[in-house]
Coordinates of C-alpha atoms in Angstrom, one line a residue:
X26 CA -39.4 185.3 110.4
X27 CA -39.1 183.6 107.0
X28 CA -41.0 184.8 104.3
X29 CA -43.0 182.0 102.2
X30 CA -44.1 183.8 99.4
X31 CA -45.2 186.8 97.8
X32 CA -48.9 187.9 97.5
X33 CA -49.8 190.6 94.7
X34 CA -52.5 192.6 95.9
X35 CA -55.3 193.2 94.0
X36 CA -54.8 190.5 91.7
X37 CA -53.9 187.2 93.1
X38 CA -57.0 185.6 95.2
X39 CA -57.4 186.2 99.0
X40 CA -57.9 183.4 101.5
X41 CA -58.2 183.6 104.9
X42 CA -54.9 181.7 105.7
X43 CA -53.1 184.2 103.2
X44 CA -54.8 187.1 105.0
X45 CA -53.4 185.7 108.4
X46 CA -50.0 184.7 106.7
X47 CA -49.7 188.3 105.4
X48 CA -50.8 190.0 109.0
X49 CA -48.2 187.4 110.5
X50 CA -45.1 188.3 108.1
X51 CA -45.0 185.2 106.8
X52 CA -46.1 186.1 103.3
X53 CA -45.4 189.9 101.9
X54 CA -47.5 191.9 99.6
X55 CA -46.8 193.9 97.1
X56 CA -48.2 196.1 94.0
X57 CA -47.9 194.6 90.7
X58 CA -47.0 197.4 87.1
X59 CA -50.5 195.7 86.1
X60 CA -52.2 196.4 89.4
X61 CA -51.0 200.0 89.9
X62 CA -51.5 201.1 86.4
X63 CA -55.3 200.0 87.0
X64 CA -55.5 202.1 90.3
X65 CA -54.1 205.0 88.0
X66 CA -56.4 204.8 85.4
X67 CA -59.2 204.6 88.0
X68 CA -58.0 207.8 90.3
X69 CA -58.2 209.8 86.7
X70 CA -61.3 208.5 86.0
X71 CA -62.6 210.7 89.3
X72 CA -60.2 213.5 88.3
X73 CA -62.2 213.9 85.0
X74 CA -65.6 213.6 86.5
X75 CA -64.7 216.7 89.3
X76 CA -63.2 218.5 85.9
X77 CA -66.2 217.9 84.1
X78 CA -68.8 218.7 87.0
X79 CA -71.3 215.7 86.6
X80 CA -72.7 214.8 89.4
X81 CA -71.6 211.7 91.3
X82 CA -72.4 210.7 94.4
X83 CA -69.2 210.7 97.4
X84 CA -67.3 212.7 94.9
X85 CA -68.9 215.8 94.5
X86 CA -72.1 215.7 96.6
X87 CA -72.6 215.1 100.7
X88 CA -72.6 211.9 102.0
X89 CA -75.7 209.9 103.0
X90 CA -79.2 211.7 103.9
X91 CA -76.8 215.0 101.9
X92 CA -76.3 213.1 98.6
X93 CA -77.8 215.4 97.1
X94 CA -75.7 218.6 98.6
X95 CA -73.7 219.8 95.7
X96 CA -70.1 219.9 96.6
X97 CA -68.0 222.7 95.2
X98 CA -64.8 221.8 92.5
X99 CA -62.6 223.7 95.3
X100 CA -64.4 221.7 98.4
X101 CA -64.1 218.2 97.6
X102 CA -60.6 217.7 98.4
X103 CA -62.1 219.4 102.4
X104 CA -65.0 216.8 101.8
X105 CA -62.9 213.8 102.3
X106 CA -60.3 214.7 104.9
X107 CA -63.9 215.8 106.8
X108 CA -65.6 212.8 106.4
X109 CA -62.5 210.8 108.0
X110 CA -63.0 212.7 111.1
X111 CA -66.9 213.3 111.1
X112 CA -67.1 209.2 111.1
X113 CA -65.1 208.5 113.5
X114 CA -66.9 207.8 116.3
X115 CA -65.9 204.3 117.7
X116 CA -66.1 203.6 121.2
X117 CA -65.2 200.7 123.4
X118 CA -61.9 199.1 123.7
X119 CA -59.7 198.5 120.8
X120 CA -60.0 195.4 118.3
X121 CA -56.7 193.6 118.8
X122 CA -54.0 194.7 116.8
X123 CA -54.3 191.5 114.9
X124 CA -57.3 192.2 113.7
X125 CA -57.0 195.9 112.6
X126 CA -54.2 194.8 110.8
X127 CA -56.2 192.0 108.9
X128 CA -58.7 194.7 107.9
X129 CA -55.7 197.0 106.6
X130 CA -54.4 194.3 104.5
X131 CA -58.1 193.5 102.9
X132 CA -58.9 196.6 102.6
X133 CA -55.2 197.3 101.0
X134 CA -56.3 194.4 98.4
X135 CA -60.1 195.8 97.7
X136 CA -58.7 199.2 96.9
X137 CA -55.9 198.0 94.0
X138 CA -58.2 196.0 92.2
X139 CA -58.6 199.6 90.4
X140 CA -62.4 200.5 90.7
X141 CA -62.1 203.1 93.7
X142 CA -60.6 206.4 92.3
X143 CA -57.8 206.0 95.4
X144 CA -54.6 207.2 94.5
X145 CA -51.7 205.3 94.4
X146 CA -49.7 207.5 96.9
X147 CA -52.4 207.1 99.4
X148 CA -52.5 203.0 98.6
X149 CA -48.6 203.2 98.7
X150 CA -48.8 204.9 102.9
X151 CA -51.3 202.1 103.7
X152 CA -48.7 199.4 102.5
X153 CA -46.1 201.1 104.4
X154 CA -47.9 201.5 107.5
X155 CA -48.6 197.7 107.3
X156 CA -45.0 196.9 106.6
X157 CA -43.2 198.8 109.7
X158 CA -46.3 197.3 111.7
X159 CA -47.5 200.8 112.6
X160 CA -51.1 199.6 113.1
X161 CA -54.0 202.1 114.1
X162 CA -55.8 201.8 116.9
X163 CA -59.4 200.9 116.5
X164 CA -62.5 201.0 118.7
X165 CA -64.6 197.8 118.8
X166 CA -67.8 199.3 118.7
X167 CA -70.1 201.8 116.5
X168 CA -70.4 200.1 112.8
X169 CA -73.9 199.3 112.1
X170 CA -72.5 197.1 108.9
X171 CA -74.1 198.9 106.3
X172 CA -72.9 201.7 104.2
X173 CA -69.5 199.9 104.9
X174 CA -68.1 199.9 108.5
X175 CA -67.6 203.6 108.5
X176 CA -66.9 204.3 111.9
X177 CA -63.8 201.6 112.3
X178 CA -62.7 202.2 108.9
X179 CA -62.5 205.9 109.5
X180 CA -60.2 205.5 112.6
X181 CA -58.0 202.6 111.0
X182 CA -57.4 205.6 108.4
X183 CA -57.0 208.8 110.7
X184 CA -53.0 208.7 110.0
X185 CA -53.5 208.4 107.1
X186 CA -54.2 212.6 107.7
X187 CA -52.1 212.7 110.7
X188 CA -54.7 212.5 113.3
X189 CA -55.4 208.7 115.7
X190 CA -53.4 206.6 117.2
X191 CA -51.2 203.6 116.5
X192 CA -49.7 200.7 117.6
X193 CA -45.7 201.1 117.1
X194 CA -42.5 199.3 118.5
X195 CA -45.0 198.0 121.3
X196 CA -46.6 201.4 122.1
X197 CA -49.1 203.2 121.6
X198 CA -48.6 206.4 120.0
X199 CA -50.3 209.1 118.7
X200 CA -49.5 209.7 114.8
X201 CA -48.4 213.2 115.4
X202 CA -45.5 211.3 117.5
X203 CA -45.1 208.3 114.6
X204 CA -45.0 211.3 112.2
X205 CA -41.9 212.9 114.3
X206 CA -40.1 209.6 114.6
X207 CA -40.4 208.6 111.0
X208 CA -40.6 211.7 109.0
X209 CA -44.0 211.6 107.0
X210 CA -46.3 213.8 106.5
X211 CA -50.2 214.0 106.6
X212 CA -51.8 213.1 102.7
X213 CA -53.3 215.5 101.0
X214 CA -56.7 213.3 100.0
X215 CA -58.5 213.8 96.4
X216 CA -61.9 213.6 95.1
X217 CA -63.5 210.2 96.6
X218 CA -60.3 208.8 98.2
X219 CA -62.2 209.6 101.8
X220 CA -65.1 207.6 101.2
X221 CA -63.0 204.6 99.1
X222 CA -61.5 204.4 102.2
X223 CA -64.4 204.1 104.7
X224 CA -67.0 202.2 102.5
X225 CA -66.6 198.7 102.8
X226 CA -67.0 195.4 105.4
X227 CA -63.3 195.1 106.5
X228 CA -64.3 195.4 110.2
X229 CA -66.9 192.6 109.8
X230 CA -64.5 190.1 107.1
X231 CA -61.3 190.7 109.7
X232 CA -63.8 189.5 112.2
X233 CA -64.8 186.4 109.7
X234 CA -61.0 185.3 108.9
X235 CA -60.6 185.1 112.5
X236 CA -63.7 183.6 113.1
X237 CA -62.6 180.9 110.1
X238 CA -59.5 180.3 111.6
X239 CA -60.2 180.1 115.7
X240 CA -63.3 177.8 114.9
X241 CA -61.4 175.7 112.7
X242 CA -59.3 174.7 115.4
X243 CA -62.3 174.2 117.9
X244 CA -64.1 171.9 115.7
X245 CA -60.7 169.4 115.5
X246 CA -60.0 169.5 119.1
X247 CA -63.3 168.5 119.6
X248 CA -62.8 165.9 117.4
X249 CA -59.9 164.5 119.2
X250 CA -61.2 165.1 122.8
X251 CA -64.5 163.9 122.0
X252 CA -62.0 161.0 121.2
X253 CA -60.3 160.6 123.8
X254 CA -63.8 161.2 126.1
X255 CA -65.4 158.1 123.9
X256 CA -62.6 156.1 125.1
X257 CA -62.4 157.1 128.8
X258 CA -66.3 155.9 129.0
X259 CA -65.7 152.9 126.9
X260 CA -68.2 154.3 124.2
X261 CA -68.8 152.0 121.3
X262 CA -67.2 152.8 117.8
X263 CA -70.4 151.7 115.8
X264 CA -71.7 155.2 115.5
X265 CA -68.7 156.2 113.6
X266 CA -68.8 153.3 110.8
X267 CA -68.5 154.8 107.1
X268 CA -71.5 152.3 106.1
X269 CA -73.8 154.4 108.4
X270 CA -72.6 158.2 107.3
X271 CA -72.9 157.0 103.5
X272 CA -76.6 156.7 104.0
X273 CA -76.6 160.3 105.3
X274 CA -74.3 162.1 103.5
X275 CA -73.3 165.3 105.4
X276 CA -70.0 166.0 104.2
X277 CA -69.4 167.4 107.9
X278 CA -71.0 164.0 109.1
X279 CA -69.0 162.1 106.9
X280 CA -65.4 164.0 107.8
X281 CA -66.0 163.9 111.4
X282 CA -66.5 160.2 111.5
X283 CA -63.4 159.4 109.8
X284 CA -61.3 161.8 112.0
X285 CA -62.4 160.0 114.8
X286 CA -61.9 156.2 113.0
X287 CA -58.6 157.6 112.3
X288 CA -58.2 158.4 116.4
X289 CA -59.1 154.9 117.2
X290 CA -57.6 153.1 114.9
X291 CA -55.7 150.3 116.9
X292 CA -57.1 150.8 120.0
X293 CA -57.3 147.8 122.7
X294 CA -59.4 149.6 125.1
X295 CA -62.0 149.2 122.2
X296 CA -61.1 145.3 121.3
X297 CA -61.6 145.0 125.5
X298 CA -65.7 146.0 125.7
X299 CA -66.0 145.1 122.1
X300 CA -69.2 142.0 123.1
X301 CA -70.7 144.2 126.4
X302 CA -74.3 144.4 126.9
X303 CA -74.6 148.1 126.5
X304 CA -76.9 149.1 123.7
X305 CA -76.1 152.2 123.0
X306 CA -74.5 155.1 124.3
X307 CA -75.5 158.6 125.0
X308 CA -75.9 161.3 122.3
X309 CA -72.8 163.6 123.2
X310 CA -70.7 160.4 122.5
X311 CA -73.2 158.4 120.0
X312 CA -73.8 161.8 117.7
X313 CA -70.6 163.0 117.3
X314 CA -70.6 163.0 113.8
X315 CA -74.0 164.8 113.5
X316 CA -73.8 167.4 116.2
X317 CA -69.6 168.2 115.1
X318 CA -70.4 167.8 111.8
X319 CA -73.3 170.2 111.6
X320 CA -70.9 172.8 113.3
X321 CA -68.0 172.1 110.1
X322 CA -70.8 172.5 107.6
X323 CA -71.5 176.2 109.2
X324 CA -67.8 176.4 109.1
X325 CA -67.7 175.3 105.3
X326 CA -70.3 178.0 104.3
X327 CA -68.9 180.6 106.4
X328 CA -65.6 180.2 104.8
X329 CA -67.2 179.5 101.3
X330 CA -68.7 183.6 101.0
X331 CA -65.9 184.8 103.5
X332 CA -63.6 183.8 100.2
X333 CA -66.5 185.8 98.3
X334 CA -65.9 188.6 100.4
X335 CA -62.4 189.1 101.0
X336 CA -61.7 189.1 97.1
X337 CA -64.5 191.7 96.2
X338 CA -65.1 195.7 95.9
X339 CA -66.7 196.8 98.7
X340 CA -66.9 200.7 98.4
X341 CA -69.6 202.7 97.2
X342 CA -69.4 204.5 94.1
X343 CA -67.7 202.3 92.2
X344 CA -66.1 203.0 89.0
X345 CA -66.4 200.7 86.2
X346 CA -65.1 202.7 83.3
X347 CA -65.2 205.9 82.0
X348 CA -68.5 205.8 81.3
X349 CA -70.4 204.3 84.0
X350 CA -70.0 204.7 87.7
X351 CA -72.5 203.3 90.0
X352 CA -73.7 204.1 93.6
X353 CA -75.0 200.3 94.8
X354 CA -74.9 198.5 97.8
X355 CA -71.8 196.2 97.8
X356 CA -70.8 197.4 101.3
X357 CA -74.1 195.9 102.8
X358 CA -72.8 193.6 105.5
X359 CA -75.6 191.1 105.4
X360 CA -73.8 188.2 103.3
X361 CA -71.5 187.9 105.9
X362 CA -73.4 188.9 109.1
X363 CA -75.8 185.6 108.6
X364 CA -72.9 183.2 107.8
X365 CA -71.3 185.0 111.2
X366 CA -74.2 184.3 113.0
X367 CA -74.4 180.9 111.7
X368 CA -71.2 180.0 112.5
X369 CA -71.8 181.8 116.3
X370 CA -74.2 179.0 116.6
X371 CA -71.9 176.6 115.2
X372 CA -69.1 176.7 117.8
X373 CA -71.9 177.4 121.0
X374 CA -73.1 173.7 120.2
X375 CA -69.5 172.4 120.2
X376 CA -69.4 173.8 123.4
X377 CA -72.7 172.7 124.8
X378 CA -71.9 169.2 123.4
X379 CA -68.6 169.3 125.0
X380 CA -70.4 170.2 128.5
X381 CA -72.7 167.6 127.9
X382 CA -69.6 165.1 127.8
X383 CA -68.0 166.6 130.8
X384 CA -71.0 165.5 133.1
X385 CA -71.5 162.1 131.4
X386 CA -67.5 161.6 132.5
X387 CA -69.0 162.6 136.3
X388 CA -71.7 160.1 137.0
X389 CA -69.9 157.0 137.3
X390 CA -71.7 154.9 135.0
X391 CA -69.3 153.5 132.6
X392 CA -67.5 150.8 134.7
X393 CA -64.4 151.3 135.9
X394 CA -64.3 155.1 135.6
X395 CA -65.8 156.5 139.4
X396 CA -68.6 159.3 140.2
X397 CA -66.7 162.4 139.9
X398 CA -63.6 160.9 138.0
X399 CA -61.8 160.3 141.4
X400 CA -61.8 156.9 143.9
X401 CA -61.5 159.3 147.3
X402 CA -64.6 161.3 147.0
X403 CA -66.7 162.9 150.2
X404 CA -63.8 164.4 151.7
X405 CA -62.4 164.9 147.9
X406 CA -65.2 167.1 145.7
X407 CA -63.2 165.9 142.6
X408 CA -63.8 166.8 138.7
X409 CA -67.8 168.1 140.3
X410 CA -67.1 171.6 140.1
X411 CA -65.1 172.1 136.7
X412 CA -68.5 171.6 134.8
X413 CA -70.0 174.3 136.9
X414 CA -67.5 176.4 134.6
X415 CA -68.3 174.5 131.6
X416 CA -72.2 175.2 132.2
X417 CA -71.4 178.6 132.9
X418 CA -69.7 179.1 130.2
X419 CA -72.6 177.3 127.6
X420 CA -75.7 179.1 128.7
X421 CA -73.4 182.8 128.2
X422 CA -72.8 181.2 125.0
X423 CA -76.5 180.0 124.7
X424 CA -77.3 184.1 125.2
X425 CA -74.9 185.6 122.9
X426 CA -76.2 183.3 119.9
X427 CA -79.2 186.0 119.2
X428 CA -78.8 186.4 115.8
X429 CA -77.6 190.4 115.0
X430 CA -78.5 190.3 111.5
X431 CA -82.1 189.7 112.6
X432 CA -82.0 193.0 113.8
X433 CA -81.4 196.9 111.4
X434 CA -81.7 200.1 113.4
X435 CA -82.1 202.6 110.5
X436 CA -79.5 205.6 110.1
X437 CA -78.6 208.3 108.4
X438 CA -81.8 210.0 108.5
X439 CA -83.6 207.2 107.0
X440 CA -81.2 207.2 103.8
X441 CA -79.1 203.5 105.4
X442 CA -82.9 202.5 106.4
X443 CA -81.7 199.0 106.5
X444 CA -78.7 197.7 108.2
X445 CA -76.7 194.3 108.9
X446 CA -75.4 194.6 112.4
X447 CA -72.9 192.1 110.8
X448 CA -70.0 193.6 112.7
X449 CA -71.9 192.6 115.9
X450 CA -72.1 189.3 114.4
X451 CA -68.4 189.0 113.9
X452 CA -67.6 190.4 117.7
X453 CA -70.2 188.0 119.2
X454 CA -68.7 185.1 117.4
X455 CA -65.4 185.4 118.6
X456 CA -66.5 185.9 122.1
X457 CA -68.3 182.8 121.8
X458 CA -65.3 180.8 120.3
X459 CA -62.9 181.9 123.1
X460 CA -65.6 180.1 125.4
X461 CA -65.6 177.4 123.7
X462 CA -61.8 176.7 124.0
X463 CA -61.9 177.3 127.8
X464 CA -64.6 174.5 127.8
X465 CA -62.4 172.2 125.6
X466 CA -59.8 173.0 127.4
X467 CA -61.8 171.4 130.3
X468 CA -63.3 168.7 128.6
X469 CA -59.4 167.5 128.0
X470 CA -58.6 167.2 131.4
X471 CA -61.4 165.1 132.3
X472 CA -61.2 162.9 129.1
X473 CA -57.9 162.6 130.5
X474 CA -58.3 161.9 134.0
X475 CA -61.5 159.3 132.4
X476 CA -58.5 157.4 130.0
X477 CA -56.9 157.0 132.7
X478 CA -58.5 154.4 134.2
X479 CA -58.4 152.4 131.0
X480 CA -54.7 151.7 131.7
X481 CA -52.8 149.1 131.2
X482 CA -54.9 148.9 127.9
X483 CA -53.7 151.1 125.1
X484 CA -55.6 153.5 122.6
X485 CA -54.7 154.5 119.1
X486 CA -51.4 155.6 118.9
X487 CA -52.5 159.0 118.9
X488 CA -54.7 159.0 121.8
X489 CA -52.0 157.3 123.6
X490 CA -49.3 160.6 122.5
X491 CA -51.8 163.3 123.3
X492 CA -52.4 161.6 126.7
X493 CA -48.7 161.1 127.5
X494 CA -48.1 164.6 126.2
X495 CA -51.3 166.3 128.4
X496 CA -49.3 164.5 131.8
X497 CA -46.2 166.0 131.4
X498 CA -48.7 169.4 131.6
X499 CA -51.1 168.3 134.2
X500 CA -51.0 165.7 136.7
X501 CA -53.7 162.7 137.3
X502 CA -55.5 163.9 140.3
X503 CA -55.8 161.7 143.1
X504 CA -57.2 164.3 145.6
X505 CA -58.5 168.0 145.5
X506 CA -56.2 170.9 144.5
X507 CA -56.4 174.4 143.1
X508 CA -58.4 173.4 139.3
X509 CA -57.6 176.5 138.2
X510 CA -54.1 176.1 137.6
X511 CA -54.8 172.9 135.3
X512 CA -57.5 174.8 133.3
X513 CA -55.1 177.4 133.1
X514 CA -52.4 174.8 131.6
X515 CA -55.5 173.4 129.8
X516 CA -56.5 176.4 128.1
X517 CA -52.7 177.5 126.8
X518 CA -52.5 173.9 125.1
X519 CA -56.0 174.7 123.3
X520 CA -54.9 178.1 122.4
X521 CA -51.7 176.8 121.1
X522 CA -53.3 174.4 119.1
X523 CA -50.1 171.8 120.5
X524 CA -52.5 168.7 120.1
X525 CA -53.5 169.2 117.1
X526 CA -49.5 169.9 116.0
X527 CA -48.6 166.8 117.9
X528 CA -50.9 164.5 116.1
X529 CA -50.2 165.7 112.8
X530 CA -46.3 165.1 113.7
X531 CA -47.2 161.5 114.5
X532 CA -49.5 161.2 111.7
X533 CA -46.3 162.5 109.9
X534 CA -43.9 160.2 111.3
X535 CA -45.8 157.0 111.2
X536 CA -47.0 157.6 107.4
X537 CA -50.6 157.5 108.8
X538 CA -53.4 159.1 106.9
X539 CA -56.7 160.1 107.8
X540 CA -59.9 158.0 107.4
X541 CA -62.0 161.1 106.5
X542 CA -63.6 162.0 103.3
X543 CA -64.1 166.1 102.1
X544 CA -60.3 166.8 103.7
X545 CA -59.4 169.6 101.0
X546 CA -62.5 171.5 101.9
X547 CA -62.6 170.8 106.0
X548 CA -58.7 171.5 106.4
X549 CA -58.0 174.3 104.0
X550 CA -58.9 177.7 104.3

C-alpha cells in the first residue's frame, strides 16, 4: 500500500480522515527531535517530583477513592504495572481491530504532546506495536467514560507489560507468544506512565472517528437514493429550489438541496410530469432537505468537537511545567458522549425517513409505478415484505436512540460520582449506523425497481449510471425470488461506498460540479 504522507505525532493536527489514513497504512507516523525532547522533559518532570517527595496525585498516591494513600519512593514503579492489571476488567466481545488500533494511534498522539510524564521508551513500543500491526485485543464493554476509559485502555496496554492478547499475522495470540516470536521484552513502567496510559477517552473518540466517517457515507447515499426514489415516484423538484433553502438557512438544508439539484440535473423524467395536477408530494420525498439536512448538521457538530478531542490531553495529572501539575477532569467523556448521542439520533432518522420512502414506493399511487413495485401481484407478494425489514430495523433503531449521557452510575466509592456513559454512546451509534446501511441498502433496490418504470425517459446522467451500474448487481424483478440475496448484494454496494465512487468518477469525467453550498465542511473530515 502506498504511503501518502507523513504525520508527526503530537504536533501536526489530528482529523478523523488522518486517524483512519494512519490505522489504514496509508499515512505513517512518526516522532519529531521537537516532539520527543518535550516528552523528555516531561517524564523528568515526574522523576523530580518522586525524588522530591511532594505529593501528587497517580504518581505517588492510590488511585481514585485511595488518592490520598501515600505511595512509597520504592512502590511507585509496582503502582503502575498494578493498576494496568487491577483495571482491566473488560467484558464482552472485542472492539474490531480497526478500532483498537484507532485508539492506539490517538492515544499514541495525546501522549507526545509532552504533558504526561510517559517515557519515550514506552511511547517508542506503542509506535512499534502499531507499525508491525500487533493490535491488542480489547473487550467492548466496562468503561463508564469518566476518569478516562480505564478499563479498555488498560487492556489495549497489557503488552505493553507482557500480559493480554493481540491481534498478529491474522491470529490471535497471547503476548507471551508475540514476545517469543519477536524478541521483546515486558517494560519496566516509571512513576505515572500507568495511569498516562489509562486516563483518557480513546475508547469513546475511536468510536466517534468511526462514527464520523460511516455516517458520513449514510447521509450521501441517502442523498442519492432519496434521488433516485424522487424520480421513481415522479416527485416534484420544487422542494429542492435554492430560492426556498435561502430563506431558511440550514447549512445542512442548504447542502442537501443542491446535492440533489446536482442528481437531477438534466433529467426528462422530470421535464415529463413537469405541468401534472399533483400539489404536493409527501414529506419523505418533499422534506428531504430538512429531515437529511438536520442529520448533516449533527454530523457537522459531531465532527466539529471530535477534531477538539482527538488533538487534546486527555490524562489526569497533567504536567504543565515544573511548577504546576494539576489533577482536573479532561478525561470526562461528556463533550463527546452528547455529540455521540446526537449524532445516534441523526443517522436513526435517515433511516426512518428512508423506511418511510420504501412504503410510499409500495402503494401504487404515483402513476405508472404499481402496488408493491411489481405488475403480477396476488400470486407474486413483490417488494411487500422488504419493508418489514426496513421497519424492523427503524423501531430497533428507534430503541437504541436513549440518550447514554443522560444517564452516570457513580464509581469509585463516590470519588468518579459523575460519569458520561459516553463509550455507550459511541457503541450504540455505530450499531445504529450499520442499520441504517442495511435499510439503504433496501431503499436502493426499490428506488431502483420504482425507476424502472420511468423508462424510456432518462434521468440525470448520474442517476442513469448508478441505475445501470445497480443491474449489473441485481436484476429487475418481474416475479418473487429469494430477496435476501439482493439485499445481500444491496448491502456490499452500501458498505463499499461503490455509488458514491461511481458518481464522483462521472462527476470527474464529465467536469460536472456540485450545486451544493457548505462542501468544504459537509465533505471533509
Amino acid at each position: 500500500m502506498a504511503i501518502d504522507r507523513t504525520f508527526q505525532f503530537g504536533e501536526d493536527h489530528l482529523t478523523a480522515s488522518v486517524a483512519l489514513g494512519l490505522a489504514q497504512g496509508t499515512i505513517t507516523g512518526v516522532f519529531s527531535e521537537a516532539c520527543l525532547k518535550n516528552v523528555n522533559a516531561s517524564y523528568e518532570r515526574v522523576q523530580r517530583i518522586v525524588e522530591k517527595g511532594d505529593t501528587v496525585y497517580g504518581i505517588n498516591t492510590g488511585f481514585g477513592p485511595l488518592c490520598n494513600t501515600k505511595i512509597s519512593k520504592q512502590d511507585t514503579k509496582i503502582l503502575q504495572s498494578n493498576i494496568l492489571q487491577s483495571h482491566s476488567v473488560g467484558v464482552g466481545d472485542p472492539i474490531s481491530n480497526e478500532l483498537a488500533k484507532i485508539m492506539l494511534i490517538l492515544k499514541i498522539h495525546a501522549l507526545a504532546k509532552g504533558f504526561s510524564g510517559i517515557a519515550e521508551t514506552t511511547l517508542q513500543r506503542m509506535l512499534w506495536h502499531l507499525e508491525n500491526d500487533a493490535i491488542p485485543v480489547v473487550p467492548s464493554q466496562g468503561s463508564v467514560g469518566a476518569s478516562g476509559d480505564l478499563a479498555p485502555l488498560s487492556h489495549l496496554f497489557l503488552p505493553l507489560i507482557g500480559l493480554g492478547k493481540v491481534e498478529y499475522r491474522g491470529k490471535t495470540i497471547s503476548t507471551q507468544e508475540l514476545f517469543k516470536q519477536t524478541g521483546l521484552k515486558p517494560l519496566d513502567l516509571g512513576p505515572k506512565e500507568g495511569l498516562a496510559l489509562i486516563n483518557g477517552t480513546q475508547f469513546i473518540a475511536a468510536h466517534g472517528v468511526m462514527v464520523v466517517h460511516k455516517l458520513q457515507h449514510c447521509l450521501r447515499h441517502a442523498d442519492i437514493i432519496g434521488a433516485m426514489m424522487l424520480e421513481g415516484l415522479q416527485g416534484s423538484m420544487k422542494p429542492f429550489f435554492e430560492e426556498l433553502h435561502q430563506l431558511r438557512p440550514f447549512k445542512g438544508n442548504q447542502h442537501v438541496a443542491g446535492r440533489i439539484r446536482t442528481l437531477l440535473q438534466g433529467s426528462e423524467i422530470l421535464e415529463d410530469h413537469i405541468d401534472c395536477e399533483r400539489v404536493q408530494d409527501p414529506y419523505s420525498l418533499r422534506c428531504m432537505p430538512q429531515v437529511h439536512g438536520a442529520s448533516r448538521n449533527a454530523w457537522l457538530h459531531l465532527k466539529e468537537l471530535l477534531e477538539i478531542e482527538l488533538n487534546s490531553v486527555t490524562d489526569n495529572p497533567v504536567i504543565i511545567n515544573d511548577e504546576l501539575t494539576i489533577s482536573g477532569g479532561n478525561f470526562h467523556g461528556q463533550p463527546l458522549a452528547m455529540a455521540l448521542d446526537y449524532a445516534a439520533l441523526a443517522a436513526s432518522e435517515i433511516g426512518n425517513i428512508s423506511d418511510r420512502r420504501i412504503y410510499l414506493a409500495l402503494e401504487g399511487n404515483s402513476p405508472g409505478v404499481p402496488k408493491l413495485l411489481m405488475n403480477d401481484t396476488g400470486i407474486n407478494s413483490g417488494y411487500m415484505i422488504l419493508q418489514y425489514t426496513t421497519a424492523a430495523l427503524a423501531s430497533e433503531n428507534k430503541s437504541l436512540c436513549f440518550p447514554a449521557s443522560a444517564d452516570s452510575i457513580p464509581t469509585s466509592l463516590g470519588q468518579e460520582d459523575h460519569v458520561s456513559m459516553g463509550s455507550i454512546s459511541g457503541r450504540k451509534a455505530l450499531n445504529i449506523i450499520e442499520n441504517v446501511e442495511k435499510i439503504l441498502a433496501i431503499e436502493l433496490l426499490t428506488s431502483a425497481q420504482a425507476f424502472e418504470y420511468r423508462k424510456p425517459l432518462k434521468s440525470g446522467i448520474l442517476l442513469d449510471e448508478i441505475h445501470t451500474f445497480l443491474r449489473t448487481k441485481v436484476a429487475f424483478a418481474e416475479n418473487d425470488r429469494v430477496f435476501a440475496d439482493d439485499i445481500e448484494k444491496g448491502i456490499e454496494i452500501i458498505q463499499n461506498r461503490e455509488i458514491i465512487d461511481l458518481v464522483e468518477s462521472v462527476m470527474k469525467e464529465k467536469e460536472l460540479t456540485w450545486d451544493a453550498p457548505h462542501l468544504d465542511e459537509f465533505e471533509t473530515y
